[in-house]
Short mmCIF file of C-alpha atoms and ligand atoms in Angstrom, two decimals:
data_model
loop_
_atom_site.label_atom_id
_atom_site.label_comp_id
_atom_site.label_asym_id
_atom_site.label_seq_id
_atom_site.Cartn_x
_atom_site.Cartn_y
_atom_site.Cartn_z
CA UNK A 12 -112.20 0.65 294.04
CA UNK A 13 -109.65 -1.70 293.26
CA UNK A 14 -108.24 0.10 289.55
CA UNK A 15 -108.97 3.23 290.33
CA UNK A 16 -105.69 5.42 289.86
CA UNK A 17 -106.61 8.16 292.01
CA UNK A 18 -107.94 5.93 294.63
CA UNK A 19 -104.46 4.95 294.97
CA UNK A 20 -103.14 7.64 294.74
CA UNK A 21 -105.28 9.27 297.11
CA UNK A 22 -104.47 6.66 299.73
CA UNK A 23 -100.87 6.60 299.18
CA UNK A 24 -100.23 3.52 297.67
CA UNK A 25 -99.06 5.56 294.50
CA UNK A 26 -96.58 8.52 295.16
CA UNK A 27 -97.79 11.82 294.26
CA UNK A 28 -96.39 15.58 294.78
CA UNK A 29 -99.16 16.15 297.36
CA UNK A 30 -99.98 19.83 298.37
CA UNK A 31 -101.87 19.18 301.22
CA UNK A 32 -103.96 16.86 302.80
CA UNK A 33 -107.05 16.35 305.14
CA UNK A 34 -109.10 13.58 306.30
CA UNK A 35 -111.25 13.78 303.64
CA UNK A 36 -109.15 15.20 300.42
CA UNK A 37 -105.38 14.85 298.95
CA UNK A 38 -104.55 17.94 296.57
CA UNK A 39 -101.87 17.16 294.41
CA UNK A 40 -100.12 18.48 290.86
CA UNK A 41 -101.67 17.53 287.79
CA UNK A 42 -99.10 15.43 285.93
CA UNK A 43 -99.63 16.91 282.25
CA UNK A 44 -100.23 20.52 283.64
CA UNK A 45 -102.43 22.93 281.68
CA UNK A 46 -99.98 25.47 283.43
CA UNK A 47 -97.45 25.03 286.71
CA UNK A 48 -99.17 24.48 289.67
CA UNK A 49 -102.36 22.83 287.78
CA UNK A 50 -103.82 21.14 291.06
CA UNK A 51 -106.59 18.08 291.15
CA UNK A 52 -109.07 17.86 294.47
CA UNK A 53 -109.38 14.08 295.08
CA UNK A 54 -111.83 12.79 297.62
CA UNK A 55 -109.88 10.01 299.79
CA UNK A 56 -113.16 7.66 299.66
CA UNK A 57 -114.17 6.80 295.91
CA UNK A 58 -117.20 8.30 293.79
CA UNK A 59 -117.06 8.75 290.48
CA UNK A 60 -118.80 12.19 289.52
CA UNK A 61 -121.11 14.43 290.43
CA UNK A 62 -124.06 12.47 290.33
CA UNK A 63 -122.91 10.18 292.89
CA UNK A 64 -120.82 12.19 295.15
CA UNK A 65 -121.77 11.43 298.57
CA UNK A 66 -123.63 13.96 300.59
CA UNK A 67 -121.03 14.65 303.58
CA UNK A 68 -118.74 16.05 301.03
CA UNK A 69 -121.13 18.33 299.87
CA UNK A 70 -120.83 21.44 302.34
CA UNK A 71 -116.91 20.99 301.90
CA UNK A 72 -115.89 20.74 298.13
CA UNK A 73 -116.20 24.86 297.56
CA UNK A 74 -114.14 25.48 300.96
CA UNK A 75 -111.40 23.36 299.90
CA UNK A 76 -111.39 25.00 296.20
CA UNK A 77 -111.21 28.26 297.85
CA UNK A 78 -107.96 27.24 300.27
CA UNK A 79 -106.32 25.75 296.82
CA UNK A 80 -107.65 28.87 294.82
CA UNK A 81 -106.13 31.29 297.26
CA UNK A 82 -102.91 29.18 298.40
CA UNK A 83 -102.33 29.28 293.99
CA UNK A 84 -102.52 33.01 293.65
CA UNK A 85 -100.44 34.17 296.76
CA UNK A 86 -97.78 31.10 295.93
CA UNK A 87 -97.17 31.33 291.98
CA UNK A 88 -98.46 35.00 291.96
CA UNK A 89 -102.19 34.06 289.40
CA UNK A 90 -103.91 36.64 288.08
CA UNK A 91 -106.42 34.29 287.76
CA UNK A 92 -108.00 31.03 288.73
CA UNK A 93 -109.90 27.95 286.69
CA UNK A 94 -112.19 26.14 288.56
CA UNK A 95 -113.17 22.95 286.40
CA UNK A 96 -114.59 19.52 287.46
CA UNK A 97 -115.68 17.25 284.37
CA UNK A 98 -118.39 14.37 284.62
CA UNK A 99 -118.90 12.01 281.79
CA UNK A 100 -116.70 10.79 279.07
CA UNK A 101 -118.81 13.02 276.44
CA UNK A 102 -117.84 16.18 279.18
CA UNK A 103 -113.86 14.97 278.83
CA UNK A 104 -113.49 12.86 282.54
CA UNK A 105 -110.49 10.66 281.93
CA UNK A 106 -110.08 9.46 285.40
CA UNK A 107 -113.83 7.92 286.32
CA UNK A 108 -112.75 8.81 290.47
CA UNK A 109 -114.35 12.53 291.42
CA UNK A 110 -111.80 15.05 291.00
CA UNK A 111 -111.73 18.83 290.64
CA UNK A 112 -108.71 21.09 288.45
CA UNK A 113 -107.66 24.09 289.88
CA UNK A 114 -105.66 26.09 287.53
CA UNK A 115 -103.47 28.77 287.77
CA UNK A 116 -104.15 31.60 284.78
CA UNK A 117 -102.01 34.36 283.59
CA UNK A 118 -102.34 36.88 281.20
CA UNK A 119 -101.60 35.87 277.93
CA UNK A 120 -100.63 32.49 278.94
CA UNK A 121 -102.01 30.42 276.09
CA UNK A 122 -104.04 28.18 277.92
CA UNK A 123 -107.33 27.30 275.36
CA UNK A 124 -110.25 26.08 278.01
CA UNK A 125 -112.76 28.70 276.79
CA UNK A 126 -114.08 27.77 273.56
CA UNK A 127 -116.42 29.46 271.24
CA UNK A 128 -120.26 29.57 272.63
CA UNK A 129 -122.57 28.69 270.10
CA UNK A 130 -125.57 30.52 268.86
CA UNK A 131 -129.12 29.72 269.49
CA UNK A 132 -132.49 31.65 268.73
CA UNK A 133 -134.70 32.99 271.58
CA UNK A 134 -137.38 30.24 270.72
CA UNK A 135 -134.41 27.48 271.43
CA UNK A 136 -133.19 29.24 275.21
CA UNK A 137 -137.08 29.18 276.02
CA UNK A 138 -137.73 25.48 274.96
CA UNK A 139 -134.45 24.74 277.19
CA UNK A 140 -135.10 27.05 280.25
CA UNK A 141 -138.70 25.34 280.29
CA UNK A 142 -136.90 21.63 279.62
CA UNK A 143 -134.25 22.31 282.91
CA UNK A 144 -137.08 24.33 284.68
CA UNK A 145 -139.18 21.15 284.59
CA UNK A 146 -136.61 19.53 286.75
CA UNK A 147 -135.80 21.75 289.34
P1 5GP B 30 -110.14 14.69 283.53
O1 5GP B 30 -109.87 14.76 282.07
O2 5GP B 30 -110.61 13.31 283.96
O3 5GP B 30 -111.01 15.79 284.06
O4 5GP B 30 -108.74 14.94 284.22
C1 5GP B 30 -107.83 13.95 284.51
C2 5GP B 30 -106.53 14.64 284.85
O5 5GP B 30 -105.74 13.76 285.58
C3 5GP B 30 -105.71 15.06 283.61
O6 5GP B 30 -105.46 16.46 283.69
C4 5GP B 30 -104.45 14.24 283.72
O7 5GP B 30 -103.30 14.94 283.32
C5 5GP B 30 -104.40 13.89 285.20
N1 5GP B 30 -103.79 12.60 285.50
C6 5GP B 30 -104.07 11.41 284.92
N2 5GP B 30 -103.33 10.42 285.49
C7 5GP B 30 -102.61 11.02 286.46
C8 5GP B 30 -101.64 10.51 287.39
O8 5GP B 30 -101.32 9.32 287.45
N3 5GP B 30 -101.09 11.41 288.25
C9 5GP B 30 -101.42 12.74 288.23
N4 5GP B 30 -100.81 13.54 289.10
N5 5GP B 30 -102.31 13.24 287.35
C10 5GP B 30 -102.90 12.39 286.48
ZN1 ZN B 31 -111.25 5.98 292.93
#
């Protein structure tokens, strides 16, 4: 993708504080942190969310989130981890090239990414359970 930021990024034609790298991913800091050490996944080849990711990478994304997840905690001490990954402008992607945050959490930190739930009546979790159910 020729003006895809993190396509460039990704293959090094934009400098980046990479934390590691593989044949498939580059891992490198978020630039407008939700805390230090705020990491994004990026796939080296381009696909733009979760509805098109490509199927090799499949059996691989959760391995690398773990290596990140547990390189974060034992480096900048987390007591905990977010895992996020957003698809669609409506679910707050910025970047349109597949990416995944991995944030490091500490107690009392301030960080707002869990918001309110909202409240719905048993009829309305049926009508969607049957909805999603419908298909699986
Ligand atoms: P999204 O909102 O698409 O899930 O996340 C995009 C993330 O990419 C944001 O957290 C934003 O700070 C980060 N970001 C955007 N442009 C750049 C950049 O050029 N370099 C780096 N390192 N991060 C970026
Ligand atoms: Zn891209």
């Amino acid at each position: 993708m020729d003006n895809c930021i993190f396509c460039k990024i990704a293959n090094e034609e934009i400098p980046s504080n990479t934390v590691y790298e593989d044949d498939n991913f580059r891992v490198i800091l978020d630039i407008a942190p939700a805390n230090p050490g705020h990491c994004l996944i990026l796939p080296k080849k381009h696909t733009t969310n979760i509805f098109e990711i490509y199927s090799d990478l499949l059996g691989i994304v959760y391995k690398i989130e773990k290596k990140i997840a547990s390189a974060l905690k034992a480096a900048l001490n987390a007591e905990g981890i977010n895992i996020l990954q957003n698809n669609g402008e409506a679910a707050g992607q910025s970047v349109s090239h597949y990416h995944i945050h991995v944030i490091p959490r500490h107690q009392r930190d301030n960080v707002t990414l869990n918001k309110e739930g909202k409240s719905l009546s048993s009829d309305e979790f049926s009508a969607i359970v049957d909805k999603i159910k419908a298909e699986l």
